[in-house]
Coordinates of C-alpha atoms in Angstrom, one line a residue:
M1 CA 108.2 134.6 39.5
S2 CA 111.2 134.0 41.6
A3 CA 111.6 132.0 44.9
P4 CA 111.6 134.0 48.1
P5 CA 115.0 135.1 49.1
R6 CA 116.7 132.7 51.7
S7 CA 118.1 134.2 54.8
P8 CA 121.7 133.4 55.4
H9 CA 120.6 132.3 58.9
T10 CA 118.1 129.6 57.7
V11 CA 118.4 126.4 59.7
P12 CA 117.3 123.2 58.1
A13 CA 114.3 121.5 59.7
P14 CA 115.3 119.0 62.4
K15 CA 115.2 115.4 61.5
P16 CA 112.7 113.3 63.3
P17 CA 114.2 111.3 66.1
A18 CA 115.3 107.8 65.1
A19 CA 113.0 105.1 66.2
R20 CA 114.3 103.3 69.3
R21 CA 115.4 99.8 68.7
P22 CA 113.0 97.4 70.4
V23 CA 114.4 95.4 73.4
A24 CA 112.9 92.3 74.8
V25 CA 113.6 90.1 77.8
A26 CA 111.9 86.7 78.4
L27 CA 111.5 85.3 81.9
K28 CA 110.7 81.8 83.1
Y29 CA 109.0 81.2 86.4
E30 CA 107.6 78.0 87.8
L31 CA 104.6 78.7 90.0
G32 CA 104.8 77.0 93.3
T33 CA 108.6 76.9 93.4
Q34 CA 110.7 79.0 95.7
S35 CA 113.1 80.1 93.0
L36 CA 113.2 83.5 91.5
P37 CA 112.2 84.0 87.8
R38 CA 115.1 83.4 85.4
I39 CA 116.1 85.3 82.3
V40 CA 115.8 82.9 79.4
A41 CA 116.2 85.2 76.4
T42 CA 117.2 88.8 75.7
G43 CA 117.5 90.7 72.4
K44 CA 117.6 94.0 70.7
G45 CA 116.3 95.0 67.3
T46 CA 115.4 92.0 65.1
V47 CA 116.1 89.5 67.8
A48 CA 113.7 91.4 70.2
E49 CA 111.1 91.3 67.5
Q50 CA 111.5 87.6 67.1
I51 CA 111.2 87.1 70.9
L52 CA 108.0 89.0 70.8
E53 CA 106.6 87.1 67.8
L54 CA 107.3 83.8 69.5
A55 CA 105.6 85.0 72.7
F56 CA 102.5 86.2 70.8
A57 CA 102.4 83.0 68.7
N58 CA 102.5 80.9 71.9
G59 CA 100.0 82.9 73.9
V60 CA 102.6 84.2 76.3
K61 CA 101.5 87.4 78.0
V62 CA 103.7 90.4 77.2
R63 CA 104.1 93.5 79.3
E64 CA 105.9 96.7 78.2
D65 CA 108.1 98.3 80.8
A66 CA 111.1 100.2 79.4
D67 CA 112.8 100.8 82.8
L68 CA 112.5 97.1 83.8
V69 CA 113.7 95.8 80.4
E70 CA 116.7 98.1 80.7
V71 CA 117.7 96.5 84.0
L72 CA 116.9 92.9 83.0
S73 CA 118.6 93.1 79.6
A74 CA 121.9 93.8 81.3
I75 CA 121.7 90.5 83.2
E76 CA 123.4 87.3 82.0
L77 CA 121.2 84.7 80.4
D78 CA 120.0 81.9 82.7
S79 CA 120.5 84.0 85.7
D80 CA 117.9 84.8 88.4
I81 CA 116.4 88.3 88.2
P82 CA 118.3 90.8 90.4
V83 CA 116.9 91.7 93.8
E84 CA 116.2 95.3 92.6
A85 CA 113.7 93.9 90.1
I86 CA 111.8 91.5 92.3
A87 CA 109.0 93.9 93.2
A88 CA 108.4 95.0 89.6
V89 CA 108.5 91.4 88.3
A90 CA 106.2 90.2 91.0
E91 CA 103.7 92.9 90.0
I92 CA 103.9 91.8 86.4
L93 CA 103.5 88.1 87.3
A94 CA 100.5 88.9 89.5
H95 CA 98.9 90.7 86.5
V96 CA 99.7 87.7 84.3
Y97 CA 98.3 85.1 86.7
R98 CA 95.1 87.2 87.2
A99 CA 94.7 87.5 83.4
N100 CA 95.1 83.7 83.1
G101 CA 92.8 83.0 86.0
T102 CA 95.5 81.3 88.0
V103 CA 95.2 81.3 91.8
I104 CA 98.5 82.2 93.5
P105 CA 98.7 80.3 96.8
P106 CA 99.8 82.4 99.8
A107 CA 103.5 82.1 100.7
R108 CA 104.1 80.1 103.9
T109 CA 106.3 81.5 106.6
D110 CA 107.5 80.1 109.9
D111 CA 104.9 82.4 111.5
D112 CA 102.1 80.5 109.8
S113 CA 102.3 77.5 112.2
D114 CA 99.3 76.8 114.3
G115 CA 101.4 76.2 117.4
E116 CA 101.5 72.5 116.9
D117 CA 104.8 70.7 116.1
A118 CA 104.9 68.7 113.0
P119 CA 105.5 65.0 113.5

């Protein structure tokens, strides 16, 4: 028995897409301060895996957001997050604080005064 004849137009099966290298960004934020969250670690591949392992080992909440990590991973270490990322990061922080049972005090503005001048 012979093998079926091969067509001269046979195309090899496509290779599966290569797995994307993991990317991780770690932020630090002090609740109650007026500063923006800061980027304290970034990494790709093995370094990203180590960042995630440290986070999990220390009970740090992790959130997956490919678009946000793309923006934040391009920012220099120990820098505030960029203005474009504030809304997305605020949403993530709110989720983390809810998960931890932390109450976020409302932000005070000049409009919050009760009409009395402070001494």
